Each structure stands twice: as C-alpha cells, then as structure tokens.
C-alpha cells in the first residue's frame, strides 16, 4: 500500500521541470492530500528535482523513463573522481519547514547506480540533514550503498540542533567514489522514523548485520542504554580535518567512521563527533561509556591516537563533565570510562563529545554505547 501511495503522487504530478513551491510553508492542495497519506508531516516538495548542486567535477542531467519508479523522472549525477570528503560534490534538497531539536526527520528516495569505481560496483551517497549556513551543523549522517537496480532508500535521524526553514536541507553527498548515480523522487517527513518501511535489504544489511545483537557480549548486562549505538546520527564538527563513514564487518554492527586530521588543530574539538544521548540522566546516576576504536595512523611518539571525550550539553556554552583522554591501539578495542553525573540532564539535551584534533592522526570509531549502570 505504501508504494502505491508514492506512485499515486507521481502520477498526478509529473516530476520533470516543475516549478518549486513558493516560499510559504503551506503545502499546495495536491501535496496536502499526499501528506495525509504519509506518516508524520511532509516537509519537502517531492515533485521538484531541480536541486542546487555544489562542487567541481560533477555533471548533472535530467533523465526520463517510464521504468523509473515514482513518476518516470530522475537526475543523473556523474562524479569525475572520489574525494576524501564526501561533501566535495553534493546536491541539496530544500525543506519547507524548520527543524526543532529533538525532531525525528526521515528522508526516503529512489536511486540506482549506473556505474561506480568501487569494490562491489555499488554507488555511494552520504546523506545528512543540515543547516546550510556556517558552520554547517547537521545530524543523521549515513553512508548509503546504492545498488544497480532502482530501489527505495531511507535515512532517519534525531535533530541535535534547531535549523531555520531558510537553511534547512537534506544533503546528498556524492564524492565517495568515481560514479554515475541517478536519484528519483525524494520524500522528507518530520515526526516519523520510516516512510514506507525502511531501507532496502542491501542497505539495511550494511547498517546492521542480520541476527547481530545490539549489545555485544563484552557489554551484556552493563546497564540501561541511554543512546542508540545502531544509529550514527552524530553531529560531526570539521573545522579542521575530515571524516569518512565506512562499512567494516570486523566490528560490531558493521559501521565505523574514520576521523583524519593532518596537523593538530587549534582546539581538540576542531575535529569531533557528538553522539546524541536520547534518554534523561539524573544527578548521581552511574554512567558507563564504551567506545569501539582503533588507530589507523598517528604522529604520536608511540603511534597511538589520542582521543578526548566529555559528556556535555548539546547547546552553548556546552557545559560538561567526565573529561578524559584515552589512547587507541592499532586493533579494535573497547574503551570503557565510568563516571557519575553531577546534575540532571533532561532527555535529548546531552551528548557525548569525542574530540580528535590534538594530534596529526587518523582513527576509526565504531559503535558507541552509553549505559546507566545504577
């Protein structure tokens, strides 16, 4: 039924060269009718594919074919070469509504890979929800593997910051490979974690291996989880350096992010990842933070990366506690840090900040677990 809903919109609103909606937040009658059939609230115009593109080495053209799901139209993105930064070449989907901290936002889109210079032949699209103004904060970062046949893909995230309507975007980052990918009808909703049932099998398998428990054996019985280790909707700060989402079957849940900086930053947090803490913390709670990490390279005397961490508010002035610095070996290891909360932190207001800019280094961070132990 859900797929027929999407098809019915496209049938009544051909996706080719339509004029985007006016600046008013009110949806057109056509989109209002479509919105009523969706979970959550529709916050983009699915009849508009004429999105802004950024970056050199990116060619874009419209394509039409009755075999394209969702209305028979798409845009083809030809990426001349891969880049260490996924965002070096990208396209931006405008949103019709602002986002408040704590909102659940989901984007779903049809896509396929025409060609890709990757090991498995699949294309790569980095997806994030972003404030399109300096310092370009965002959330929901996810690297999606795009197969050769048309399929439906979804990425959901919980907003770690408010974003004004004028700057609210879904960013499709395309520089992960030399590739040609096509993106068709795209739908963004607020207030629902899925649109038509989630990502296709191949994408879901890349994000969380089938039959693998959420909590690995070394952490069984550790306590009550305060975050979602299977969701990498982190807010990454890249005032210096860069980050790269990666698939890694050698670590629990199969996903990692590589943080690389070529020279020490002015501040430790110039390259950092902020992991949302979804549940409330009360003063006196015993907290265990467990981080899967490994060093790729480091300019330190012993060749081990140095990572700083703290639990902090997710709004200025970022008051925090549990400040620590830990070394990371060259094989996957589980770093455990225990602390006691000195004050109350309401649900959705706290984050774990991991900071990488103290040294020239490259470090992989796998799943992160935050437990209330008592």
Coordinates of C-alpha atoms in Angstrom, one line a residue:
X1 CA 0.0 0.0 0.0
X2 CA 2.8 2.4 0.9
X3 CA 4.5 2.1 -2.5
X4 CA 1.1 2.8 -4.2
X5 CA 0.8 6.0 -2.2
X6 CA 4.1 7.2 -3.6
X7 CA 3.2 6.2 -7.2
X8 CA -0.1 7.9 -6.9
X9 CA 1.5 11.2 -6.1
X10 CA 3.9 11.0 -9.1
X11 CA 1.0 10.0 -11.4
X12 CA -0.7 13.3 -10.6
X13 CA 2.4 15.5 -10.5
X14 CA 5.0 14.6 -13.2
X15 CA 8.4 15.1 -11.8
X16 CA 10.0 16.9 -14.7
X17 CA 11.0 20.5 -14.6
X18 CA 8.3 21.6 -12.3
X19 CA 8.5 25.0 -10.6
X20 CA 9.3 24.6 -6.9
X21 CA 6.7 25.6 -4.3
X22 CA 6.5 29.2 -3.2
X23 CA 8.3 30.3 0.0
X24 CA 5.1 29.8 2.1
X25 CA 5.2 26.9 4.4
X26 CA 1.7 25.9 3.5
X27 CA 1.6 22.9 1.1
X28 CA -0.3 23.1 -2.1
X29 CA -3.7 21.3 -2.1
X30 CA -2.1 18.4 -4.1
X31 CA 0.7 18.0 -1.6
X32 CA -1.7 18.4 1.3
X33 CA -3.7 15.4 0.0
X34 CA -0.5 13.4 -0.3
X35 CA 0.7 14.5 3.2
X36 CA -2.4 13.0 4.7
X37 CA -1.4 9.5 3.4
X38 CA 2.1 9.7 4.9
X39 CA 3.4 9.1 8.4
X40 CA 4.5 12.3 10.1
X41 CA 4.4 15.6 8.2
X42 CA 5.7 16.2 4.7
X43 CA 8.4 18.9 4.7
X44 CA 9.6 18.9 1.1
X45 CA 8.2 19.1 -2.4
X46 CA 8.5 15.6 -4.0
X47 CA 7.6 17.0 -7.4
X48 CA 10.8 19.1 -7.5
X49 CA 14.1 17.5 -8.6
X50 CA 15.9 20.7 -9.6
X51 CA 18.1 20.9 -6.6
X52 CA 21.2 23.0 -6.0
X53 CA 24.5 21.3 -6.8
X54 CA 27.9 22.1 -5.5
X55 CA 31.5 21.1 -6.3
X56 CA 33.7 20.8 -9.4
X57 CA 33.8 17.5 -11.3
X58 CA 30.1 16.9 -11.1
X59 CA 27.9 16.8 -14.2
X60 CA 24.1 16.7 -13.8
X61 CA 21.4 15.9 -16.3
X62 CA 17.7 15.0 -16.2
X63 CA 16.5 11.6 -17.3
X64 CA 13.1 10.3 -18.2
X65 CA 11.9 6.7 -18.5
X66 CA 8.6 5.0 -17.7
X67 CA 10.6 2.4 -15.8
X68 CA 11.8 4.9 -13.2
X69 CA 9.6 4.4 -10.1
X70 CA 7.8 7.4 -8.5
X71 CA 6.8 9.2 -11.7
X72 CA 9.3 8.3 -14.5
X73 CA 11.9 11.0 -13.9
X74 CA 15.2 11.3 -12.1
X75 CA 18.5 13.3 -12.2
X76 CA 21.8 11.7 -13.2
X77 CA 24.9 12.7 -11.3
X78 CA 28.3 11.9 -12.9
X79 CA 31.1 12.2 -10.4
X80 CA 34.5 12.6 -12.0
X81 CA 36.6 11.3 -9.1
X82 CA 36.4 10.3 -5.5
X83 CA 37.4 12.7 -2.7
X84 CA 38.4 12.2 0.9
X85 CA 35.4 14.5 1.8
X86 CA 32.1 13.1 0.7
X87 CA 30.7 16.6 0.6
X88 CA 33.2 17.8 -2.0
X89 CA 30.5 17.2 -4.6
X90 CA 26.9 17.2 -3.5
X91 CA 23.3 18.2 -4.2
X92 CA 20.9 19.8 -1.6
X93 CA 17.2 19.2 -1.2
X94 CA 15.4 22.3 0.2
X95 CA 12.9 21.8 3.0
X96 CA 9.6 23.6 3.5
X97 CA 9.7 23.6 7.3
X98 CA 12.2 24.4 10.0
X99 CA 13.5 21.6 12.4
X100 CA 13.5 21.8 16.2
X101 CA 15.9 20.0 18.4
X102 CA 14.6 16.5 19.2
X103 CA 12.5 16.2 16.0
X104 CA 12.7 12.9 14.2
X105 CA 13.3 13.5 10.5
X106 CA 13.3 10.9 7.7
X107 CA 14.3 11.1 4.0
X108 CA 13.3 8.4 1.5
X109 CA 14.4 8.4 -2.1
X110 CA 14.5 6.2 -5.2
X111 CA 18.0 5.7 -6.6
X112 CA 20.2 3.4 -8.7
X113 CA 23.8 3.1 -9.7
X114 CA 24.7 3.3 -13.4
X115 CA 28.4 2.7 -12.8
X116 CA 30.8 3.0 -9.9
X117 CA 34.5 2.5 -9.3
X118 CA 34.0 0.6 -6.1
X119 CA 34.9 -2.9 -4.9
X120 CA 31.3 -4.1 -5.2
X121 CA 30.2 -1.9 -8.1
X122 CA 27.6 -0.1 -5.9
X123 CA 27.5 3.7 -5.7
X124 CA 27.9 5.7 -2.5
X125 CA 25.7 8.5 -1.3
X126 CA 26.3 10.3 2.0
X127 CA 23.1 11.6 3.5
X128 CA 22.7 14.2 6.2
X129 CA 20.2 16.7 7.5
X130 CA 22.0 20.1 7.5
X131 CA 21.9 23.7 8.4
X132 CA 23.0 25.3 5.1
X133 CA 24.9 28.1 6.9
X134 CA 28.3 28.2 8.6
X135 CA 29.4 26.1 10.5
X136 CA 27.0 23.7 8.6
X137 CA 25.9 21.8 11.6
X138 CA 23.8 18.7 11.0
X139 CA 22.7 15.3 12.1
X140 CA 21.7 11.9 10.8
X141 CA 24.9 11.3 8.8
X142 CA 24.7 8.0 7.0
X143 CA 26.6 6.5 4.1
X144 CA 24.2 4.5 1.8
X145 CA 25.3 1.9 -0.7
X146 CA 23.2 2.2 -3.9
X147 CA 22.7 -0.9 -6.0
X148 CA 22.3 -1.2 -9.8
X149 CA 18.5 -1.5 -9.8
X150 CA 16.0 1.1 -8.8
X151 CA 15.2 0.7 -5.1
X152 CA 13.9 2.8 -2.2
X153 CA 16.3 4.0 0.5
X154 CA 15.6 5.7 3.8
X155 CA 17.7 7.6 6.4
X156 CA 16.3 8.8 9.7
X157 CA 17.8 11.0 12.4
X158 CA 17.0 12.8 15.6
X159 CA 17.8 16.5 15.4
X160 CA 20.6 17.6 17.7
X161 CA 20.0 21.3 16.9
X162 CA 17.3 23.6 15.6
X163 CA 17.5 24.6 11.9
X164 CA 15.6 27.6 10.5
X165 CA 13.4 26.8 7.5
X166 CA 15.5 29.1 5.2
X167 CA 18.6 27.0 5.7
X168 CA 17.1 23.5 6.2
X169 CA 18.4 21.0 3.7
X170 CA 18.8 17.3 3.1
X171 CA 22.3 16.9 1.6
X172 CA 23.2 14.1 -0.8
X173 CA 27.0 13.8 -0.7
X174 CA 28.3 12.2 -3.9
X175 CA 32.1 12.3 -3.7
X176 CA 32.6 8.9 -2.1
X177 CA 33.5 7.3 -5.5
X178 CA 34.0 7.9 -9.1
X179 CA 30.5 7.0 -10.1
X180 CA 27.3 7.7 -12.0
X181 CA 24.2 7.6 -9.9
X182 CA 20.6 8.5 -10.5
X183 CA 18.3 9.9 -7.8
X184 CA 14.5 10.0 -8.4
X185 CA 11.5 11.0 -6.3
X186 CA 12.5 12.1 -2.8
X187 CA 10.2 12.5 0.2
X188 CA 11.1 14.1 3.6
X189 CA 8.9 13.8 6.6
X190 CA 9.1 15.1 10.2
X191 CA 7.7 13.1 13.1
X192 CA 8.2 9.6 11.7
X193 CA 11.2 7.3 11.7
X194 CA 10.1 5.5 8.5
X195 CA 8.1 6.3 5.3
X196 CA 7.5 3.0 3.6
X197 CA 9.1 0.6 5.9
X198 CA 12.8 1.5 5.9
X199 CA 15.8 0.9 3.7
X200 CA 16.0 -1.9 1.2
X201 CA 17.7 -5.2 2.2
X202 CA 21.1 -4.4 0.9
X203 CA 21.3 -1.0 2.6
X204 CA 19.9 -2.3 5.9
X205 CA 22.4 -5.1 5.9
X206 CA 25.2 -2.6 5.5
X207 CA 24.0 -0.7 8.6
X208 CA 23.4 -3.6 10.9
X209 CA 24.3 -7.2 10.2
X210 CA 21.3 -9.6 10.4
X211 CA 21.0 -11.5 13.6
X212 CA 23.7 -9.5 15.4
X213 CA 22.6 -8.3 18.9
X214 CA 22.5 -4.6 19.6
X215 CA 24.7 -5.0 22.7
X216 CA 27.9 -7.2 22.1
X217 CA 28.8 -10.0 24.5
X218 CA 31.5 -8.0 26.4
X219 CA 28.8 -5.4 27.4
X220 CA 25.9 -7.8 28.2
X221 CA 24.3 -6.8 31.5
X222 CA 26.2 -3.5 31.6
X223 CA 23.0 -1.5 32.3
X224 CA 20.3 0.5 30.6
X225 CA 21.2 2.0 27.2
X226 CA 20.9 5.8 27.0
X227 CA 21.7 6.1 23.3
X228 CA 21.3 4.2 20.0
X229 CA 24.6 2.6 19.1
X230 CA 23.0 1.3 15.8
X231 CA 22.2 4.9 14.7
X232 CA 25.1 7.0 13.6
X233 CA 23.2 10.3 13.5
X234 CA 26.1 12.1 15.1
X235 CA 26.8 15.8 14.7
X236 CA 30.4 15.9 13.3
X237 CA 32.4 19.1 13.6
X238 CA 35.1 19.5 10.8
X239 CA 36.6 23.0 11.5
X240 CA 39.8 21.0 10.7
X241 CA 40.4 17.6 9.2
X242 CA 37.7 15.3 7.7
X243 CA 35.5 12.3 8.4
X244 CA 34.5 9.3 6.3
X245 CA 31.7 6.9 7.1
X246 CA 32.8 3.3 6.4
X247 CA 31.5 -0.2 6.3
X248 CA 33.6 -2.5 8.5
X249 CA 32.3 -6.1 9.1
X250 CA 35.1 -6.6 11.5
X251 CA 33.4 -4.5 14.2
X252 CA 30.1 -4.9 15.9
X253 CA 27.1 -3.6 13.9
X254 CA 29.3 -3.3 10.8
X255 CA 29.8 0.5 10.7
X256 CA 32.6 2.9 11.6
X257 CA 33.6 6.5 11.0
X258 CA 37.2 7.5 10.2
X259 CA 38.4 10.8 11.6
X260 CA 41.6 12.2 10.0
X261 CA 43.5 15.4 10.6
X262 CA 46.8 16.2 9.0
X263 CA 48.1 18.6 11.7
X264 CA 47.0 19.4 15.2
X265 CA 44.1 21.8 15.4
X266 CA 43.8 24.9 17.4
X267 CA 41.3 23.2 19.7
X268 CA 40.8 19.5 20.4
X269 CA 37.2 19.8 19.2
X270 CA 38.1 21.2 15.8
X271 CA 37.5 17.7 14.6
X272 CA 34.9 16.0 16.7
X273 CA 31.9 13.7 16.8
X274 CA 28.9 14.4 19.1
X275 CA 26.9 11.3 19.9
X276 CA 23.3 12.1 20.9
X277 CA 22.1 10.8 24.4
X278 CA 18.4 10.2 23.9
X279 CA 17.3 9.5 27.5
X280 CA 17.4 11.6 30.6
X281 CA 20.2 11.5 33.2
X282 CA 19.7 12.3 36.8
X283 CA 22.2 13.7 39.2
X284 CA 24.1 10.8 40.9
X285 CA 23.5 8.3 38.0
X286 CA 26.4 6.0 37.4
X287 CA 27.3 6.2 33.7
X288 CA 29.5 3.8 31.7
X289 CA 30.7 4.9 28.3
X290 CA 32.1 2.2 26.0
X291 CA 33.7 3.1 22.7
X292 CA 35.0 0.8 20.0
X293 CA 38.0 2.4 18.4
X294 CA 41.3 1.7 16.5
X295 CA 44.2 3.7 15.3
X296 CA 44.8 3.9 11.5
X297 CA 47.9 6.2 11.9
X298 CA 49.1 8.7 14.4
X299 CA 52.0 11.2 14.7
X300 CA 52.4 10.5 18.4
X301 CA 55.7 9.0 19.8
X302 CA 54.1 5.6 20.3
X303 CA 52.0 5.7 17.2
X304 CA 48.7 5.5 19.1
X305 CA 45.9 8.0 18.5
X306 CA 44.8 10.3 21.3
X307 CA 41.1 10.9 21.7
X308 CA 39.5 13.4 24.2
X309 CA 35.9 12.9 25.4
X310 CA 33.4 14.5 27.6
X311 CA 29.6 14.4 28.3
X312 CA 28.1 17.8 27.7
X313 CA 25.1 19.8 26.9
X314 CA 24.3 20.0 23.2
X315 CA 23.7 23.8 23.3
X316 CA 26.1 26.6 24.1
X317 CA 28.0 27.0 26.3
X318 CA 28.4 23.2 26.2
X319 CA 28.8 22.7 30.0
X320 CA 30.1 19.2 30.6
X321 CA 31.7 16.6 32.8
X322 CA 33.7 13.3 32.6
X323 CA 36.5 14.8 30.7
X324 CA 39.1 12.1 29.7
X325 CA 41.8 11.5 27.2
X326 CA 42.5 7.9 26.1
X327 CA 45.0 6.2 23.8
X328 CA 43.8 3.9 21.0
X329 CA 45.7 0.8 19.7
X330 CA 46.0 -0.3 16.1
X331 CA 43.4 -3.1 16.5
X332 CA 39.8 -2.7 17.5
X333 CA 39.5 -2.3 21.3
X334 CA 36.7 -1.4 23.6
X335 CA 37.5 1.7 25.7
X336 CA 35.5 1.9 28.9
X337 CA 35.1 5.0 31.0
X338 CA 33.0 5.3 34.1
X339 CA 31.6 8.5 35.7
X340 CA 28.9 9.9 37.9
X341 CA 26.5 12.6 36.7
X342 CA 26.9 15.7 38.8
X343 CA 23.5 17.2 37.7
X344 CA 20.3 16.4 35.9
X345 CA 20.3 16.3 32.1
X346 CA 16.8 16.1 30.5
X347 CA 16.2 13.7 27.6
X348 CA 17.5 15.0 24.3
X349 CA 19.7 17.7 25.8
X350 CA 23.0 15.9 26.3
X351 CA 25.7 14.4 24.0
X352 CA 29.0 12.5 24.2
X353 CA 31.7 14.6 22.5
X354 CA 34.7 12.7 21.0
X355 CA 37.5 15.0 20.0
X356 CA 40.3 14.1 17.7
X357 CA 42.3 17.3 16.8
X358 CA 45.0 17.2 19.5
X359 CA 47.4 15.3 17.2
X360 CA 48.0 14.6 13.5
X361 CA 46.2 11.2 13.3
X362 CA 43.6 9.0 11.7
X363 CA 41.3 7.0 14.0
X364 CA 38.3 4.7 13.4
X365 CA 35.3 4.9 15.8
X366 CA 32.9 2.0 15.7
X367 CA 29.7 1.7 17.8
X368 CA 29.5 3.9 20.9
X369 CA 27.5 2.6 24.0
X370 CA 26.3 4.8 26.9
X371 CA 24.8 3.0 29.8
X372 CA 23.2 4.0 33.1
X373 CA 24.6 1.3 35.4
X374 CA 22.6 2.1 38.5

